[in-house]
Amino acid sequence: MTWTSAMGRALVTTAAAALAVPALTELRIAPSTRALGRRWREVPVGRRGNTALGISFRPRQCEDFHLDPRETLTTLLSYPFGLVRLSAYWDRIEPEPGEFDTDEVDWQLDAAERAGKRVVMCLGPIKSFGYPEYFVPSHVLDEGLPEGRLVDPASQPALLDAAARHLTRLVRRYRDRKSIVAWQIEHDAVDPLGMEHSWRLSKEFLRHEMATVRANDPRRPIVLNGFLPTSTVVLAHQWWRTRDQGDSVAVAEQLADIVGIDSYARHAVTSVARWSVYLDGSTGVLPAVRRRRLLANVAAGGRQVMVTEGQAEPWEAVTIPPSPDAGAAASCPPERIIKNYNDWLRWAGQARTELSAYLFWGAEYWVMRDRQGDSSYLDAFARVLDHS
């Protein structure tokens, strides 16, 4: 073994040990279900100042929960928040070549406008929010994208051309809607799709999409969002997978008018019987350092930062959030809706800045729980709106 290779191994071992200690402090082993209780009634609600409050809406999630999307959105829009994030899913708009069916987007926009809400419209086109986060029509790309590769203009020119045409049609259709205050392009734009896929959009692919949107509407700001890890393990894993061009938050810092943050304070990584292993980064040192740096950099650059997804539904070790009888999933009981919101207001204040908006993630779940006889999630959200 050479001196250089020995030093390299020593550095890797030292780095692994340095990460192991904080990572272990963030692990939680707990029953997957806990009693509901009334804690959500007692948690103080932070003052939001000029921060707009709102939700994201996912018609596909309604379908997974066996809810009627129109009725669900009508229920949610009756609450006194100001901002809603909607999405235009490419595979539903163009299910066959030559089609352009925007009915699903149209009725959502119409409902939001009747309720007096402002809208952030996610245009996709490759990625959008809501599982499985990939919505390219099969007739545009029938074989999927190659794993372990960057999707860039040189490797996927036909996909980029099709995406640009789709973006152009969408923006031209909706740019006269005064309710739309910002466009979101892609979702976690340059990150891999969880553990299911390892391909990633390149920064240059994203630049071309942004240029297309700006050419058709130079007035509205563009939101780029990204998952901001709240635990050391996920932070290290994400850095490793995206180290060639940075993750979506880093790219948003460079390119976006509004930087969007997806924040999940606690999530399960595995479960056995009634027990789950959670990552809880509420006291994570390295994630806190990155969060402070992000807020300071965005504020110093005179741009806006918003929480595009503030965890307000469970993230357990399954795809569809569970709804236990007479209990709450441990990753996000109702009081966590308020606590997660409070934390972000506090962190922004410590950075001497203010969030432009905080969008609660999981509104469809609240309605589903309410239909099952538990109104505590909706009531916790209402309490934020009433007391902030």
Short mmCIF file of C-alpha atoms in Angstrom, two decimals:
data_model
loop_
_atom_site.label_atom_id
_atom_site.label_comp_id
_atom_site.label_asym_id
_atom_site.label_seq_id
_atom_site.Cartn_x
_atom_site.Cartn_y
_atom_site.Cartn_z
CA MET A 1 0.00 0.00 0.00
CA THR A 2 1.40 3.40 -0.97
CA TRP A 3 1.49 6.35 1.38
CA THR A 4 -1.07 8.15 -0.80
CA SER A 5 -3.56 5.28 -0.77
CA ALA A 6 -3.12 4.85 2.97
CA MET A 7 -3.85 8.53 3.50
CA GLY A 8 -6.90 8.26 1.28
CA ARG A 9 -8.28 5.35 3.28
CA ALA A 10 -7.58 7.16 6.51
CA LEU A 11 -9.47 10.21 5.31
CA VAL A 12 -12.45 8.08 4.23
CA THR A 13 -12.47 6.31 7.59
CA THR A 14 -12.27 9.61 9.45
CA ALA A 15 -15.10 11.10 7.40
CA ALA A 16 -17.27 8.03 7.96
CA ALA A 17 -16.67 8.20 11.70
CA ALA A 18 -17.46 11.91 11.73
CA LEU A 19 -20.78 11.24 10.02
CA ALA A 20 -21.65 8.21 12.12
CA VAL A 21 -21.99 10.05 15.42
CA PRO A 22 -24.56 12.67 14.31
CA ALA A 23 -26.34 10.06 12.17
CA LEU A 24 -26.88 7.82 15.19
CA THR A 25 -28.37 10.70 17.19
CA GLU A 26 -30.95 11.19 14.42
CA LEU A 27 -32.21 7.59 14.41
CA ARG A 28 -35.49 6.89 16.17
CA ILE A 29 -37.09 3.47 16.71
CA ALA A 30 -40.72 3.78 17.64
CA PRO A 31 -44.15 2.23 17.13
CA SER A 32 -45.45 3.22 13.70
CA THR A 33 -48.76 4.32 15.23
CA ARG A 34 -49.28 6.55 18.23
CA ALA A 35 -52.36 7.77 20.05
CA LEU A 36 -53.97 10.85 18.56
CA GLY A 37 -54.29 12.91 21.70
CA ARG A 38 -54.92 16.66 21.80
CA ARG A 39 -51.39 18.00 21.56
CA TRP A 40 -52.19 19.87 18.34
CA ARG A 41 -54.53 22.10 20.38
CA GLU A 42 -51.72 23.13 22.72
CA VAL A 43 -48.73 23.82 20.47
CA PRO A 44 -48.18 27.58 20.14
CA VAL A 45 -48.57 28.91 16.60
CA GLY A 46 -45.82 31.16 15.23
CA ARG A 47 -46.57 34.56 13.74
CA ARG A 48 -46.08 34.50 10.00
CA GLY A 49 -45.68 38.20 9.31
CA ASN A 50 -45.72 38.66 5.52
CA THR A 51 -45.34 34.96 4.74
CA ALA A 52 -48.16 33.72 2.52
CA LEU A 53 -49.71 30.41 3.55
CA GLY A 54 -51.08 27.76 1.26
CA ILE A 55 -51.18 24.17 0.06
CA SER A 56 -50.27 21.99 -2.89
CA PHE A 57 -53.05 20.02 -4.54
CA ARG A 58 -52.67 16.58 -6.14
CA PRO A 59 -55.70 15.13 -7.95
CA ARG A 60 -53.83 11.84 -8.36
CA GLN A 61 -53.43 11.57 -4.60
CA CYS A 62 -57.16 12.10 -4.24
CA GLU A 63 -57.70 9.15 -6.54
CA ASP A 64 -55.33 7.00 -4.48
CA PHE A 65 -57.35 7.93 -1.38
CA HIS A 66 -60.66 7.24 -3.20
CA LEU A 67 -61.65 10.90 -2.92
CA ASP A 68 -63.37 12.94 -5.59
CA PRO A 69 -60.75 15.51 -6.70
CA ARG A 70 -63.24 18.30 -7.39
CA GLU A 71 -65.03 17.90 -4.06
CA THR A 72 -61.71 17.68 -2.24
CA LEU A 73 -60.36 20.85 -3.80
CA THR A 74 -63.62 22.68 -3.07
CA THR A 75 -63.35 21.64 0.58
CA LEU A 76 -59.75 22.81 0.85
CA LEU A 77 -60.31 26.12 -0.96
CA SER A 78 -62.93 27.08 1.62
CA TYR A 79 -60.13 27.65 4.16
CA PRO A 80 -58.69 31.20 4.39
CA PHE A 81 -55.23 30.72 2.90
CA GLY A 82 -53.88 32.70 -0.02
CA LEU A 83 -51.78 30.46 -2.26
CA VAL A 84 -52.23 27.09 -3.94
CA ARG A 85 -49.73 25.14 -6.03
CA LEU A 86 -51.18 23.20 -8.95
CA SER A 87 -49.57 20.98 -11.54
CA ALA A 88 -50.04 20.32 -15.24
CA TYR A 89 -49.29 16.62 -15.76
CA TRP A 90 -47.95 16.03 -19.26
CA ASP A 91 -49.19 12.44 -19.58
CA ARG A 92 -52.76 13.56 -18.87
CA ILE A 93 -52.65 16.60 -21.13
CA GLU A 94 -51.19 14.69 -24.08
CA PRO A 95 -52.15 11.02 -23.60
CA GLU A 96 -51.95 10.45 -27.35
CA PRO A 97 -49.89 12.19 -30.06
CA GLY A 98 -51.43 15.49 -31.10
CA GLU A 99 -53.81 15.79 -28.13
CA PHE A 100 -53.87 18.84 -25.86
CA ASP A 101 -56.48 18.25 -23.18
CA THR A 102 -56.15 20.76 -20.34
CA ASP A 103 -59.53 20.13 -18.70
CA GLU A 104 -57.96 18.92 -15.44
CA VAL A 105 -55.83 22.06 -15.14
CA ASP A 106 -58.67 24.33 -16.25
CA TRP A 107 -61.16 23.26 -13.59
CA GLN A 108 -58.55 23.54 -10.86
CA LEU A 109 -57.58 27.05 -11.96
CA ASP A 110 -61.23 28.07 -12.26
CA ALA A 111 -61.94 26.81 -8.73
CA ALA A 112 -58.89 28.58 -7.30
CA GLU A 113 -59.88 31.83 -8.95
CA ARG A 114 -63.46 31.63 -7.70
CA ALA A 115 -62.05 31.21 -4.20
CA GLY A 116 -59.77 34.23 -4.64
CA LYS A 117 -56.51 32.25 -4.43
CA ARG A 118 -53.20 32.97 -6.09
CA VAL A 119 -51.55 30.10 -7.95
CA VAL A 120 -48.06 28.70 -8.43
CA MET A 121 -48.33 26.54 -11.54
CA CYS A 122 -45.92 23.64 -11.92
CA LEU A 123 -45.43 23.02 -15.62
CA GLY A 124 -43.28 19.89 -15.32
CA PRO A 125 -42.75 18.69 -17.97
CA ILE A 126 -40.52 15.71 -17.12
CA LYS A 127 -41.03 15.76 -13.35
CA SER A 128 -43.82 17.09 -11.21
CA PHE A 129 -44.97 16.69 -7.62
CA GLY A 130 -46.88 13.61 -6.56
CA TYR A 131 -45.85 9.98 -6.88
CA PRO A 132 -44.24 8.72 -9.12
CA GLU A 133 -42.97 12.24 -9.98
CA TYR A 134 -42.34 11.30 -13.64
CA PHE A 135 -45.09 12.08 -16.13
CA VAL A 136 -43.68 11.91 -19.66
CA PRO A 137 -46.24 10.35 -22.04
CA SER A 138 -45.21 6.94 -23.31
CA HIS A 139 -45.54 8.05 -26.93
CA VAL A 140 -42.89 10.73 -26.29
CA LEU A 141 -40.44 8.38 -24.60
CA ASP A 142 -41.50 4.74 -24.65
CA GLU A 143 -38.37 3.13 -23.20
CA GLY A 144 -37.76 5.35 -20.19
CA LEU A 145 -34.49 7.09 -19.50
CA PRO A 146 -31.11 5.36 -19.14
CA GLU A 147 -30.18 4.72 -15.53
CA GLY A 148 -27.06 6.24 -14.06
CA ARG A 149 -26.92 8.98 -16.70
CA LEU A 150 -27.39 12.71 -16.92
CA VAL A 151 -30.23 13.62 -19.24
CA ASP A 152 -28.79 16.49 -21.24
CA PRO A 153 -29.59 18.24 -24.54
CA ALA A 154 -26.99 16.20 -26.41
CA SER A 155 -28.20 12.79 -25.23
CA GLN A 156 -31.95 13.47 -25.41
CA PRO A 157 -32.54 16.15 -28.08
CA ALA A 158 -35.96 14.76 -29.09
CA LEU A 159 -37.18 14.77 -25.48
CA LEU A 160 -35.99 18.34 -24.99
CA ASP A 161 -37.68 19.48 -28.20
CA ALA A 162 -40.95 17.82 -27.19
CA ALA A 163 -40.71 19.30 -23.69
CA ALA A 164 -40.08 22.78 -25.11
CA ARG A 165 -43.11 22.54 -27.40
CA HIS A 166 -45.25 21.38 -24.48
CA LEU A 167 -44.01 24.22 -22.24
CA THR A 168 -44.69 26.76 -24.97
CA ARG A 169 -48.29 25.59 -25.41
CA LEU A 170 -48.93 25.62 -21.65
CA VAL A 171 -47.46 29.06 -21.00
CA ARG A 172 -49.25 30.62 -23.96
CA ARG A 173 -52.53 29.12 -22.79
CA TYR A 174 -52.27 30.35 -19.21
CA ARG A 175 -50.09 33.46 -19.24
CA ASP A 176 -53.14 35.75 -19.29
CA ARG A 177 -54.49 34.23 -16.07
CA LYS A 178 -53.86 36.89 -13.45
CA SER A 179 -54.21 34.36 -10.64
CA ILE A 180 -50.93 32.70 -11.64
CA VAL A 181 -48.11 34.46 -9.80
CA ALA A 182 -45.20 32.13 -10.66
CA TRP A 183 -44.23 29.19 -12.84
CA GLN A 184 -42.48 26.17 -11.36
CA ILE A 185 -40.32 24.22 -13.82
CA GLU A 186 -39.72 20.55 -13.04
CA HIS A 187 -39.87 19.17 -9.52
CA ASP A 188 -36.66 18.57 -7.58
CA ALA A 189 -35.32 19.30 -11.03
CA VAL A 190 -31.86 17.73 -11.07
CA ASP A 191 -32.21 15.16 -8.27
CA PRO A 192 -32.65 11.43 -8.90
CA LEU A 193 -36.12 10.00 -8.37
CA GLY A 194 -35.61 8.66 -4.86
CA MET A 195 -34.15 5.16 -4.87
CA GLU A 196 -36.26 4.03 -7.83
CA HIS A 197 -34.30 5.69 -10.63
CA SER A 198 -30.76 6.99 -10.89
CA TRP A 199 -31.04 9.14 -14.02
CA ARG A 200 -31.00 12.89 -13.47
CA LEU A 201 -31.78 15.96 -15.54
CA SER A 202 -28.71 18.04 -16.29
CA LYS A 203 -28.42 21.69 -15.45
CA GLU A 204 -28.20 22.51 -19.17
CA PHE A 205 -31.45 20.65 -19.89
CA LEU A 206 -33.09 22.75 -17.20
CA ARG A 207 -31.59 25.96 -18.57
CA HIS A 208 -33.17 25.27 -21.96
CA GLU A 209 -36.57 24.69 -20.34
CA MET A 210 -36.27 27.93 -18.36
CA ALA A 211 -35.32 29.85 -21.49
CA THR A 212 -38.42 28.50 -23.25
CA VAL A 213 -40.71 29.65 -20.45
CA ARG A 214 -39.08 33.08 -20.21
CA ALA A 215 -39.31 33.57 -23.97
CA ASN A 216 -43.08 33.07 -23.75
CA ASP A 217 -43.63 34.94 -20.47
CA PRO A 218 -40.77 37.19 -19.34
CA ARG A 219 -42.81 38.77 -16.51
CA ARG A 220 -43.51 35.99 -14.06
CA PRO A 221 -40.82 34.63 -11.71
CA ILE A 222 -39.66 31.03 -11.99
CA VAL A 223 -39.63 28.72 -8.99
CA LEU A 224 -37.12 25.89 -8.80
CA ASN A 225 -37.55 23.62 -5.81
CA GLY A 226 -35.48 20.93 -4.19
CA PHE A 227 -35.46 18.47 -1.32
CA LEU A 228 -33.43 19.87 1.57
CA PRO A 229 -32.23 16.94 3.72
CA THR A 230 -32.99 17.23 7.41
CA SER A 231 -30.79 14.31 8.46
CA THR A 232 -27.06 13.71 8.13
CA VAL A 233 -27.44 10.33 6.42
CA VAL A 234 -29.68 11.70 3.68
CA LEU A 235 -27.54 14.81 3.31
CA ALA A 236 -24.41 12.71 2.72
CA HIS A 237 -26.25 10.31 0.39
CA GLN A 238 -27.72 13.11 -1.68
CA TRP A 239 -24.39 14.94 -1.93
CA TRP A 240 -22.73 11.78 -3.23
CA ARG A 241 -25.38 11.12 -5.88
CA THR A 242 -25.42 14.72 -7.16
CA ARG A 243 -21.80 15.77 -6.60
CA ASP A 244 -21.10 16.38 -10.31
CA GLN A 245 -23.48 19.35 -10.68
CA GLY A 246 -25.05 19.89 -7.26
CA ASP A 247 -28.50 18.93 -6.05
CA SER A 248 -31.75 20.71 -6.89
CA VAL A 249 -31.49 23.21 -4.03
CA ALA A 250 -27.96 24.20 -5.07
CA VAL A 251 -29.06 24.62 -8.68
CA ALA A 252 -32.11 26.62 -7.57
CA GLU A 253 -29.77 28.97 -5.69
CA GLN A 254 -27.92 29.57 -8.96
CA LEU A 255 -30.78 29.82 -11.44
CA ALA A 256 -34.16 30.48 -9.82
CA ASP A 257 -36.02 33.70 -9.12
CA ILE A 258 -37.68 31.94 -6.17
CA VAL A 259 -35.94 29.10 -4.35
CA GLY A 260 -38.37 26.43 -3.18
CA ILE A 261 -37.58 24.05 -0.34
CA ASP A 262 -39.14 20.63 0.27
CA SER A 263 -38.76 19.85 3.97
CA TYR A 264 -39.63 16.62 5.77
CA ALA A 265 -38.65 16.61 9.41
CA ARG A 266 -39.21 12.93 10.09
CA HIS A 267 -39.54 9.95 7.77
CA ALA A 268 -39.41 6.19 8.07
CA VAL A 269 -36.67 4.18 6.38
CA THR A 270 -37.94 0.70 7.23
CA SER A 271 -40.50 -1.07 9.38
CA VAL A 272 -41.00 -4.46 10.99
CA ALA A 273 -44.40 -5.43 12.35
CA ARG A 274 -45.65 -2.43 14.34
CA TRP A 275 -42.22 -0.79 14.72
CA SER A 276 -40.45 1.62 12.37
CA VAL A 277 -37.01 3.14 12.10
CA TYR A 278 -37.16 6.90 11.52
CA LEU A 279 -34.69 9.58 10.58
CA ASP A 280 -35.42 12.72 12.58
CA GLY A 281 -33.16 15.63 11.75
CA SER A 282 -34.68 18.18 14.09
CA THR A 283 -31.34 18.47 15.89
CA GLY A 284 -29.04 17.56 12.99
CA VAL A 285 -25.90 19.72 12.97
CA LEU A 286 -24.78 19.38 9.34
CA PRO A 287 -28.30 19.83 7.89
CA ALA A 288 -28.69 22.94 10.08
CA VAL A 289 -25.43 24.36 8.72
CA ARG A 290 -26.61 23.91 5.16
CA ARG A 291 -30.02 25.37 5.93
CA ARG A 292 -28.51 28.50 7.51
CA ARG A 293 -26.13 28.95 4.58
CA LEU A 294 -28.98 28.57 2.10
CA LEU A 295 -31.19 31.15 3.81
CA ALA A 296 -28.30 33.60 4.16
CA ASN A 297 -27.24 33.22 0.52
CA VAL A 298 -30.73 33.68 -0.87
CA ALA A 299 -31.35 36.72 1.33
CA ALA A 300 -28.00 38.25 0.36
CA GLY A 301 -28.87 37.78 -3.30
CA GLY A 302 -32.14 39.67 -2.92
CA ARG A 303 -34.25 36.70 -4.00
CA GLN A 304 -37.20 34.99 -2.41
CA VAL A 305 -37.27 31.66 -0.62
CA MET A 306 -40.41 29.65 0.03
CA VAL A 307 -41.19 26.28 1.53
CA THR A 308 -42.86 24.50 -1.36
CA GLU A 309 -43.48 21.36 0.70
CA GLY A 310 -43.71 21.64 4.47
CA GLN A 311 -44.38 18.16 5.81
CA ALA A 312 -47.96 17.89 7.01
CA GLU A 313 -48.72 14.25 6.23
CA PRO A 314 -46.97 11.01 7.25
CA TRP A 315 -43.91 9.67 5.46
CA GLU A 316 -43.85 6.04 6.46
CA ALA A 317 -42.13 3.06 4.81
CA VAL A 318 -44.92 2.74 2.20
CA THR A 319 -45.85 4.71 -0.92
CA ILE A 320 -49.33 5.83 0.16
CA PRO A 321 -49.45 7.42 3.64
CA PRO A 322 -51.22 5.08 6.07
CA SER A 323 -54.30 6.03 8.03
CA PRO A 324 -54.33 3.95 11.23
CA ASP A 325 -57.62 3.50 13.05
CA ALA A 326 -57.89 5.55 16.24
CA GLY A 327 -54.29 6.71 15.95
CA ALA A 328 -51.78 8.72 13.96
CA ALA A 329 -48.74 7.70 11.96
CA ALA A 330 -45.68 8.51 14.06
CA SER A 331 -43.84 10.39 11.32
CA CYS A 332 -46.44 13.16 11.30
CA PRO A 333 -49.21 13.31 13.90
CA PRO A 334 -51.40 16.45 13.69
CA GLU A 335 -49.24 18.54 16.04
CA ARG A 336 -46.30 18.12 13.63
CA ILE A 337 -48.19 20.25 11.11
CA ILE A 338 -47.77 23.17 13.49
CA LYS A 339 -44.31 22.31 14.78
CA ASN A 340 -42.77 21.96 11.32
CA TYR A 341 -44.29 25.29 10.31
CA ASN A 342 -43.05 26.98 13.49
CA ASP A 343 -39.54 25.65 12.93
CA TRP A 344 -39.27 27.24 9.49
CA LEU A 345 -40.54 30.60 10.69
CA ARG A 346 -37.93 30.48 13.46
CA TRP A 347 -35.10 29.45 11.15
CA ALA A 348 -35.94 32.22 8.69
CA GLY A 349 -36.03 34.74 11.54
CA GLN A 350 -32.63 33.59 12.79
CA ALA A 351 -31.27 34.17 9.28
CA ARG A 352 -32.80 37.67 9.32
CA THR A 353 -35.01 36.93 6.39
CA GLU A 354 -38.65 35.99 5.81
CA LEU A 355 -40.21 33.20 3.83
CA SER A 356 -42.25 34.48 0.91
CA ALA A 357 -44.60 31.53 1.37
CA TYR A 358 -45.09 28.30 3.29
CA LEU A 359 -47.09 25.60 1.51
CA PHE A 360 -48.35 22.71 3.64
CA TRP A 361 -47.88 19.30 2.02
CA GLY A 362 -50.55 16.65 2.49
CA ALA A 363 -53.88 18.45 2.23
CA GLU A 364 -55.55 15.51 0.48
CA TYR A 365 -54.55 13.30 3.41
CA TRP A 366 -56.30 15.66 5.85
CA VAL A 367 -59.55 15.40 3.88
CA MET A 368 -59.28 11.62 3.71
CA ARG A 369 -58.80 11.46 7.49
CA ASP A 370 -61.76 13.77 7.98
CA ARG A 371 -63.93 11.48 5.84
CA GLN A 372 -62.85 8.64 8.12
CA GLY A 373 -63.95 10.52 11.22
CA ASP A 374 -60.72 12.24 12.32
CA SER A 375 -60.78 16.00 11.70
CA SER A 376 -57.62 16.74 13.74
CA TYR A 377 -55.35 17.29 10.72
CA LEU A 378 -57.75 19.75 9.12
CA ASP A 379 -58.35 21.35 12.50
CA ALA A 380 -54.60 21.76 13.14
CA PHE A 381 -54.27 23.49 9.75
CA ALA A 382 -57.23 25.73 10.55
CA ARG A 383 -55.63 26.62 13.86
CA VAL A 384 -52.49 27.80 12.06
CA LEU A 385 -54.59 29.99 9.78
CA ASP A 386 -56.58 31.41 12.69
CA HIS A 387 -53.65 32.15 15.01
CA SER A 388 -50.72 33.08 12.77
#
